Amino acid sequence: MMKRTTLLIVIVATLAGVASSTATTTRRATDEAAAPIFVKTIPAGYRDWKVVSVAHEAGELNDIRAVLGNDIAIKAYRDGKLPFPEGAIVGRIAWGFVASDENNKAFGRDQSFVAGSPTNFYLQFMVKDSKKYAATGGWGYSSFDKDGKPTDEAAMKSCFPCHQKVTDRDFVFTRYAP
Amino acid sequence: MMKRTTLLIVIVATLAGVASSTATTTRRATDEAAAPIFVKTIPAGYRDWKVVSVAHEAGELNDIRAVLGNDIAIKAYRDGKLPFPEGAIVGRIAWGFVASDENNKAFGRDQSFVAGSPTNFYLQFMVKDSKKYAATGGWGYSSFDKDGKPTDEAAMKSCFPCHQKVTDRDFVFTRYAP
């Protein structure tokens, strides 16, 4: 009888421990799903990456930008492969949109706009890690000003809701330019 | 007497040959200086090159462009080294400048322009070879339409006169974007 009771206590205690552990894991997963994780570091070597495309944002942003990809992202783009594989990073550099007096003189007419100084939203990246960034579609978002300082978290919360508009392209707006 | 005459004939003939050869070389050099040599082949792997900068040409061109450099050119740009070393190639890809309805909807306002299809002057390159392209400041110029067909030579004659406006930057307009 004593032995059986001891055994029962051990079993109950073990089950309780498992349950407790499961509860902790579940709670942690729920917390992660609720709170997006923003990336705070600039990927090494991004300025050497290959070109995905280029764009101009008029209005308040008033920038001209190059969208680049690391080798994993570029390969996926070129293969037309979706979703992007783990480790893919798509980034963009935004410079001020500046009329070039020098070019306009050379052309003999006002037509030329070039990249000026880094903007307040100079660098932005999305990093594919399906587990780590599960809360935001498998992509971790980052943004940095001209001094490399991360954009504040309140502003970062607008990344994912907007990128959700292109869920069918794995949350990536920019298409590969030929 | 016979021997001296024979020797004289040999000497005269040799000198004449040298003179003739020199004349041919000089004439060839003069022809080369007078007639620019245009490059007719697209450099291999250019789409993998690193970004120098980006630009928008409005007006008739109405394009958005990425200026790229091969490794020799990029190194010279980053080192701030002029003139560009032998083998440097600076190129640019020009796509149509297209308003993006998709992006405008996402932003909630009309502000976004992206790269469309290749233009009629899709690809242009300048290749540094001081000897071969001495007639045009040490750079050989090339231009290709969306099908990779070289631009006609009459139009190509406008490259060098325009690039001469930036002789102090070794004939290269585009500055490196940070």
Short mmCIF file of C-alpha atoms in Angstrom, two decimals:
data_model
loop_
_atom_site.label_atom_id
_atom_site.label_comp_id
_atom_site.label_asym_id
_atom_site.label_seq_id
_atom_site.Cartn_x
_atom_site.Cartn_y
_atom_site.Cartn_z
CA MET A 1 0.00 0.00 0.00
CA MET A 2 2.79 2.43 0.94
CA LYS A 3 4.65 1.59 -2.26
CA ARG A 4 1.57 2.19 -4.38
CA THR A 5 0.91 5.53 -2.70
CA THR A 6 4.50 6.62 -3.26
CA LEU A 7 4.28 5.57 -6.89
CA LEU A 8 1.04 7.54 -7.29
CA ILE A 9 2.59 10.63 -5.76
CA VAL A 10 5.55 10.35 -8.14
CA ILE A 11 3.25 9.95 -11.14
CA VAL A 12 1.06 12.88 -10.11
CA ALA A 13 4.08 15.03 -9.42
CA THR A 14 5.60 14.13 -12.77
CA LEU A 15 2.39 14.86 -14.63
CA ALA A 16 2.04 18.14 -12.77
CA GLY A 17 5.59 19.03 -13.76
CA VAL A 18 4.89 18.24 -17.40
CA ALA A 19 1.69 20.24 -17.27
CA SER A 20 3.48 23.15 -15.65
CA SER A 21 6.25 23.01 -18.25
CA THR A 22 3.69 22.84 -21.07
CA ALA A 23 1.85 25.81 -19.65
CA THR A 24 5.07 27.84 -19.56
CA THR A 25 5.91 26.95 -23.16
CA THR A 26 2.41 27.80 -24.32
CA ARG A 27 2.44 31.10 -22.47
CA ARG A 28 5.82 32.01 -23.99
CA ALA A 29 4.60 31.13 -27.50
CA THR A 30 1.48 33.23 -26.98
CA ASP A 31 3.54 36.19 -25.80
CA GLU A 32 5.74 35.91 -28.88
CA ALA A 33 2.75 35.74 -31.18
CA ALA A 34 1.29 38.83 -29.57
CA ALA A 35 4.44 40.94 -29.56
CA PRO A 36 6.29 41.34 -32.87
CA ILE A 37 10.06 41.10 -32.67
CA PHE A 38 11.79 43.93 -34.49
CA VAL A 39 15.33 43.54 -35.78
CA LYS A 40 17.80 46.05 -34.34
CA THR A 41 20.95 45.33 -36.33
CA ILE A 42 21.92 46.27 -39.87
CA PRO A 43 22.84 43.15 -41.89
CA ALA A 44 26.58 43.00 -42.61
CA GLY A 45 27.63 43.73 -46.18
CA TYR A 46 24.20 44.88 -47.39
CA ARG A 47 25.76 47.63 -49.56
CA ASP A 48 27.36 44.88 -51.70
CA TRP A 49 24.07 43.10 -52.38
CA LYS A 50 22.57 42.70 -55.83
CA VAL A 51 19.76 44.88 -57.14
CA VAL A 52 16.16 43.71 -56.97
CA SER A 53 14.72 46.95 -58.35
CA VAL A 54 14.62 50.73 -57.94
CA ALA A 55 11.78 53.09 -57.03
CA HIS A 56 10.82 56.68 -56.33
CA GLU A 57 8.51 57.70 -53.50
CA ALA A 58 7.17 61.21 -54.03
CA GLY A 59 5.21 63.27 -51.49
CA GLU A 60 6.42 63.46 -47.91
CA LEU A 61 9.03 60.73 -48.34
CA ASN A 62 10.51 62.36 -51.48
CA ASP A 63 13.18 59.71 -51.91
CA ILE A 64 14.78 57.53 -54.56
CA ARG A 65 15.61 54.01 -53.52
CA ALA A 66 17.43 50.85 -54.42
CA VAL A 67 15.91 47.56 -53.28
CA LEU A 68 18.60 44.94 -52.75
CA GLY A 69 18.63 41.30 -51.74
CA ASN A 70 21.12 38.96 -50.14
CA ASP A 71 22.10 35.93 -52.24
CA ILE A 72 19.28 33.77 -50.83
CA ALA A 73 16.68 36.41 -51.67
CA ILE A 74 18.07 37.14 -55.15
CA LYS A 75 18.10 33.43 -56.03
CA ALA A 76 14.48 33.07 -54.91
CA TYR A 77 13.48 36.14 -56.92
CA ARG A 78 15.23 34.87 -60.05
CA ASP A 79 13.80 31.38 -59.64
CA GLY A 80 10.35 32.88 -59.08
CA LYS A 81 10.18 30.85 -55.88
CA LEU A 82 7.68 31.69 -53.14
CA PRO A 83 7.66 31.71 -50.18
CA PHE A 84 11.18 33.09 -49.73
CA PRO A 85 13.47 30.56 -48.01
CA GLU A 86 14.80 30.91 -44.47
CA GLY A 87 17.64 33.42 -44.30
CA ALA A 88 16.41 35.58 -47.17
CA ILE A 89 16.82 39.30 -46.56
CA VAL A 90 15.29 42.02 -48.72
CA GLY A 91 16.48 45.54 -47.98
CA ARG A 92 16.23 48.99 -49.36
CA ILE A 93 18.35 52.12 -49.23
CA ALA A 94 16.54 55.47 -49.54
CA TRP A 95 18.34 58.65 -50.56
CA GLY A 96 16.90 62.13 -50.98
CA PHE A 97 15.39 62.79 -54.43
CA VAL A 98 17.48 65.66 -55.76
CA ALA A 99 17.34 67.55 -59.07
CA SER A 100 20.78 67.47 -60.68
CA ASP A 101 21.78 70.88 -62.04
CA GLU A 102 24.91 69.38 -63.51
CA ASN A 103 23.03 66.70 -65.46
CA ASN A 104 20.33 69.14 -66.54
CA LYS A 105 22.97 71.45 -68.00
CA ALA A 106 24.58 68.52 -69.83
CA PHE A 107 21.23 67.37 -71.23
CA GLY A 108 20.20 70.94 -72.00
CA ARG A 109 16.88 70.49 -70.21
CA ASP A 110 15.46 69.91 -66.72
CA GLN A 111 14.90 66.18 -66.47
CA SER A 112 17.46 64.63 -64.17
CA PHE A 113 16.99 63.53 -60.54
CA VAL A 114 19.71 61.74 -58.61
CA ALA A 115 20.33 60.20 -55.18
CA GLY A 116 21.20 62.77 -52.52
CA SER A 117 21.90 62.25 -48.83
CA PRO A 118 20.54 59.41 -46.69
CA THR A 119 16.96 60.03 -45.50
CA ASN A 120 15.37 59.73 -42.05
CA PHE A 121 14.31 56.21 -43.05
CA TYR A 122 17.62 55.45 -44.75
CA LEU A 123 17.75 51.66 -44.39
CA GLN A 124 15.01 49.06 -44.04
CA PHE A 125 15.22 45.29 -44.11
CA MET A 126 12.95 42.29 -43.78
CA VAL A 127 14.60 39.09 -42.60
CA LYS A 128 13.02 35.69 -43.15
CA ASP A 129 12.94 33.41 -40.10
CA SER A 130 9.62 31.62 -39.92
CA LYS A 131 9.94 30.59 -36.29
CA LYS A 132 11.56 33.65 -34.76
CA TYR A 133 9.27 36.10 -36.54
CA ALA A 134 6.11 33.95 -36.64
CA ALA A 135 4.11 36.86 -35.17
CA THR A 136 4.72 38.93 -38.34
CA GLY A 137 4.34 36.42 -41.14
CA GLY A 138 7.81 34.91 -40.78
CA TRP A 139 9.61 38.18 -41.52
CA GLY A 140 11.47 40.32 -39.00
CA TYR A 141 11.33 44.01 -39.84
CA SER A 142 13.98 46.65 -39.22
CA SER A 143 14.41 50.33 -40.02
CA PHE A 144 17.32 52.73 -39.41
CA ASP A 145 17.85 56.45 -39.80
CA LYS A 146 20.82 58.11 -41.51
CA ASP A 147 22.95 57.56 -38.40
CA GLY A 148 22.07 53.87 -38.22
CA LYS A 149 19.76 54.36 -35.24
CA PRO A 150 16.76 51.97 -35.19
CA THR A 151 13.33 53.50 -35.79
CA ASP A 152 11.18 53.59 -32.63
CA GLU A 153 8.98 50.55 -31.98
CA ALA A 154 5.70 52.46 -32.18
CA ALA A 155 6.43 53.34 -35.83
CA MET A 156 7.68 49.79 -36.53
CA LYS A 157 4.24 48.41 -35.70
CA SER A 158 2.99 49.73 -39.05
CA CYS A 159 5.31 47.45 -41.10
CA PHE A 160 3.45 44.18 -40.90
CA PRO A 161 -0.13 45.47 -41.27
CA CYS A 162 0.91 47.16 -44.52
CA HIS A 163 2.94 44.21 -45.85
CA GLN A 164 -0.07 41.95 -45.17
CA LYS A 165 -1.63 43.56 -48.25
CA VAL A 166 0.68 41.36 -50.35
CA THR A 167 0.41 38.11 -48.40
CA ASP A 168 0.16 36.24 -51.72
CA ARG A 169 3.67 37.42 -52.58
CA ASP A 170 4.99 36.38 -49.16
CA PHE A 171 4.57 39.95 -47.83
CA VAL A 172 7.13 41.44 -50.24
CA PHE A 173 5.98 44.42 -52.33
CA THR A 174 8.94 44.85 -54.66
CA ARG A 175 9.06 42.77 -57.83
CA TYR A 176 12.33 41.83 -59.50
CA ALA A 177 13.32 44.21 -62.33
CA PRO A 178 14.74 42.48 -65.45
CA MET B 1 81.67 47.83 -106.19
CA MET B 2 78.98 45.24 -106.75
CA LYS B 3 79.02 44.36 -103.09
CA ARG B 4 78.66 48.04 -102.05
CA THR B 5 75.76 48.52 -104.47
CA THR B 6 74.00 45.44 -103.18
CA LEU B 7 74.50 46.63 -99.58
CA LEU B 8 73.14 50.08 -100.47
CA ILE B 9 70.08 48.55 -102.10
CA VAL B 10 69.49 46.41 -99.01
CA ILE B 11 69.87 49.43 -96.72
CA VAL B 12 67.57 51.60 -98.84
CA ALA B 13 65.04 48.82 -99.12
CA THR B 14 65.16 48.23 -95.35
CA LEU B 15 64.76 51.93 -94.56
CA ALA B 16 61.94 52.18 -97.08
CA GLY B 17 60.32 49.21 -95.44
CA VAL B 18 60.66 50.78 -92.01
CA ALA B 19 59.37 54.09 -93.36
CA SER B 20 56.46 52.33 -95.01
CA SER B 21 55.71 50.39 -91.86
CA THR B 22 55.92 53.57 -89.78
CA ALA B 23 53.62 55.35 -92.17
CA THR B 24 51.09 52.54 -91.89
CA THR B 25 51.26 52.56 -88.09
CA THR B 26 50.89 56.34 -87.98
CA ARG B 27 48.00 56.29 -90.41
CA ARG B 28 46.30 53.58 -88.36
CA ALA B 29 46.80 55.53 -85.12
CA THR B 30 45.42 58.66 -86.77
CA ASP B 31 42.40 56.77 -88.05
CA GLU B 32 41.79 55.40 -84.56
CA ALA B 33 42.04 58.86 -83.02
CA ALA B 34 39.59 60.18 -85.57
CA ALA B 35 37.10 57.32 -85.38
CA PRO B 36 35.83 56.34 -81.94
CA ILE B 37 35.56 52.62 -81.25
CA PHE B 38 32.19 51.66 -79.85
CA VAL B 39 31.75 48.54 -77.76
CA LYS B 40 29.28 46.05 -79.20
CA THR B 41 29.08 43.44 -76.47
CA ILE B 42 27.23 43.46 -73.14
CA PRO B 43 29.65 42.77 -70.26
CA ALA B 44 29.08 39.34 -68.73
CA GLY B 45 27.44 39.27 -65.30
CA TYR B 46 26.59 43.00 -65.20
CA ARG B 47 23.23 42.29 -63.48
CA ASP B 48 25.18 41.00 -60.45
CA TRP B 49 27.25 44.16 -60.07
CA LYS B 50 27.12 46.43 -57.05
CA VAL B 51 25.16 49.66 -56.95
CA VAL B 52 26.87 52.99 -57.61
CA SER B 53 23.67 55.03 -57.43
CA VAL B 54 20.13 55.40 -58.77
CA ALA B 55 18.48 58.14 -60.81
CA HIS B 56 15.32 59.24 -62.58
CA GLU B 57 15.31 60.86 -65.98
CA ALA B 58 12.01 62.61 -66.65
CA GLY B 59 10.89 64.08 -69.99
CA GLU B 60 11.27 62.04 -73.14
CA LEU B 61 13.41 59.36 -71.49
CA ASN B 62 10.94 58.90 -68.60
CA ASP B 63 12.99 56.16 -66.98
CA ILE B 64 14.27 55.07 -63.58
CA ARG B 65 17.76 53.65 -63.51
CA ALA B 66 20.36 51.82 -61.50
CA VAL B 67 23.99 52.71 -62.10
CA LEU B 68 26.23 49.71 -61.36
CA GLY B 69 29.97 49.10 -61.42
CA ASN B 70 32.18 46.07 -61.82
CA ASP B 71 34.50 45.34 -58.88
CA ILE B 72 37.31 47.51 -60.28
CA ALA B 73 34.99 50.49 -60.70
CA ILE B 74 33.33 50.06 -57.30
CA LYS B 75 36.70 49.88 -55.55
CA ALA B 76 37.85 53.08 -57.30
CA TYR B 77 34.60 54.84 -56.36
CA ARG B 78 34.88 53.78 -52.72
CA ASP B 79 38.55 54.73 -52.55
CA GLY B 80 37.76 58.06 -54.22
CA LYS B 81 40.46 57.23 -56.76
CA LEU B 82 40.60 59.05 -60.12
CA PRO B 83 41.21 58.34 -62.93
CA PHE B 84 39.45 54.98 -62.92
CA PRO B 85 41.90 52.09 -63.40
CA GLU B 86 42.12 49.99 -66.55
CA GLY B 87 39.31 47.45 -66.73
CA ALA B 88 36.81 49.54 -64.81
CA ILE B 89 33.29 49.35 -66.21
CA VAL B 90 30.44 51.63 -65.18
CA GLY B 91 27.02 50.65 -66.48
CA ARG B 92 23.42 51.55 -66.08
CA ILE B 93 20.10 49.79 -66.51
CA ALA B 94 17.08 51.93 -67.45
CA TRP B 95 13.52 50.75 -66.87
CA GLY B 96 10.29 52.58 -67.64
CA PHE B 97 9.14 54.95 -64.88
CA VAL B 98 5.77 53.54 -63.88
CA ALA B 99 3.25 54.68 -61.25
CA SER B 100 2.46 51.75 -58.94
CA ASP B 101 -1.28 51.47 -58.29
CA GLU B 102 -0.62 48.65 -55.87
CA ASN B 103 1.81 50.68 -53.78
CA ASN B 104 -0.36 53.79 -53.94
CA LYS B 105 -3.30 51.84 -52.55
CA ALA B 106 -1.10 50.46 -49.75
CA PHE B 107 0.21 53.94 -48.88
CA GLY B 108 -3.25 55.45 -49.26
CA ARG B 109 -1.93 58.18 -51.57
CA ASP B 110 -0.39 58.61 -55.03
CA GLN B 111 3.34 58.73 -54.48
CA SER B 112 4.96 55.55 -55.70
CA PHE B 113 6.87 54.98 -58.94
CA VAL B 114 8.61 51.71 -59.74
CA ALA B 115 10.72 50.12 -62.46
CA GLY B 116 8.69 48.88 -65.42
CA SER B 117 9.87 47.23 -68.63
CA PRO B 118 13.30 47.75 -70.25
CA THR B 119 13.49 50.97 -72.29
CA ASN B 120 14.78 51.63 -75.82
CA PHE B 121 18.11 52.54 -74.22
CA TYR B 122 17.95 49.70 -71.72
CA LEU B 123 21.68 49.13 -71.11
CA GLN B 124 24.69 51.44 -71.39
CA PHE B 125 28.27 50.88 -70.34
CA MET B 126 31.59 52.70 -70.40
CA VAL B 127 34.68 50.49 -70.38
CA LYS B 128 38.09 51.83 -69.36
CA ASP B 129 40.95 50.93 -71.73
CA SER B 130 43.22 53.93 -72.17
CA LYS B 131 44.96 52.62 -75.29
CA LYS B 132 42.09 50.99 -77.13
CA TYR B 133 39.69 53.87 -76.54
CA ALA B 134 42.22 56.73 -76.60
CA ALA B 135 40.03 58.57 -79.12
CA THR B 136 37.26 58.97 -76.52
CA GLY B 137 39.15 59.78 -73.34
CA GLY B 138 40.14 56.20 -72.55
CA TRP B 139 36.56 54.96 -72.28
CA GLY B 140 34.75 52.77 -74.79
CA TYR B 141 31.03 53.45 -74.91
CA SER B 142 28.21 51.00 -75.56
CA SER B 143 24.42 51.13 -75.63
CA PHE B 144 21.81 48.42 -76.15
CA ASP B 145 18.05 48.37 -76.59
CA LYS B 146 15.61 46.08 -74.75
CA ASP B 147 16.51 43.22 -77.10
CA GLY B 148 20.24 43.65 -76.55
CA LYS B 149 20.77 45.20 -80.00
CA PRO B 150 23.53 47.85 -80.09
CA THR B 151 22.45 51.45 -80.63
CA ASP B 152 23.37 52.76 -84.11
CA GLU B 153 26.77 54.41 -84.47
CA ALA B 154 25.40 57.82 -85.45
CA ALA B 155 23.66 58.11 -82.07
CA MET B 156 26.73 56.73 -80.26
CA LYS B 157 28.77 59.71 -81.43
CA SER B 158 26.96 61.86 -78.88
CA CYS B 159 28.36 59.90 -75.88
CA PHE B 160 31.85 61.32 -75.68
CA PRO B 161 31.07 65.00 -76.41
CA CYS B 162 28.59 64.96 -73.53
CA HIS B 163 30.84 63.05 -71.11
CA GLN B 164 33.61 65.57 -71.85
CA LYS B 165 31.64 67.97 -69.66
CA VAL B 166 32.95 66.05 -66.63
CA THR B 167 36.54 65.51 -67.74
CA ASP B 168 37.67 66.40 -64.20
CA ARG B 169 35.78 63.33 -62.92
CA ASP B 170 37.34 61.11 -65.59
CA PHE B 171 34.26 61.55 -67.83
CA VAL B 172 31.90 59.81 -65.36
CA PHE B 173 28.76 61.73 -64.36
CA THR B 174 27.38 59.48 -61.63
CA ARG B 175 28.67 59.95 -58.09
CA TYR B 176 28.72 57.11 -55.57
CA ALA B 177 25.67 57.08 -53.27
CA PRO B 178 26.44 56.32 -49.62
#
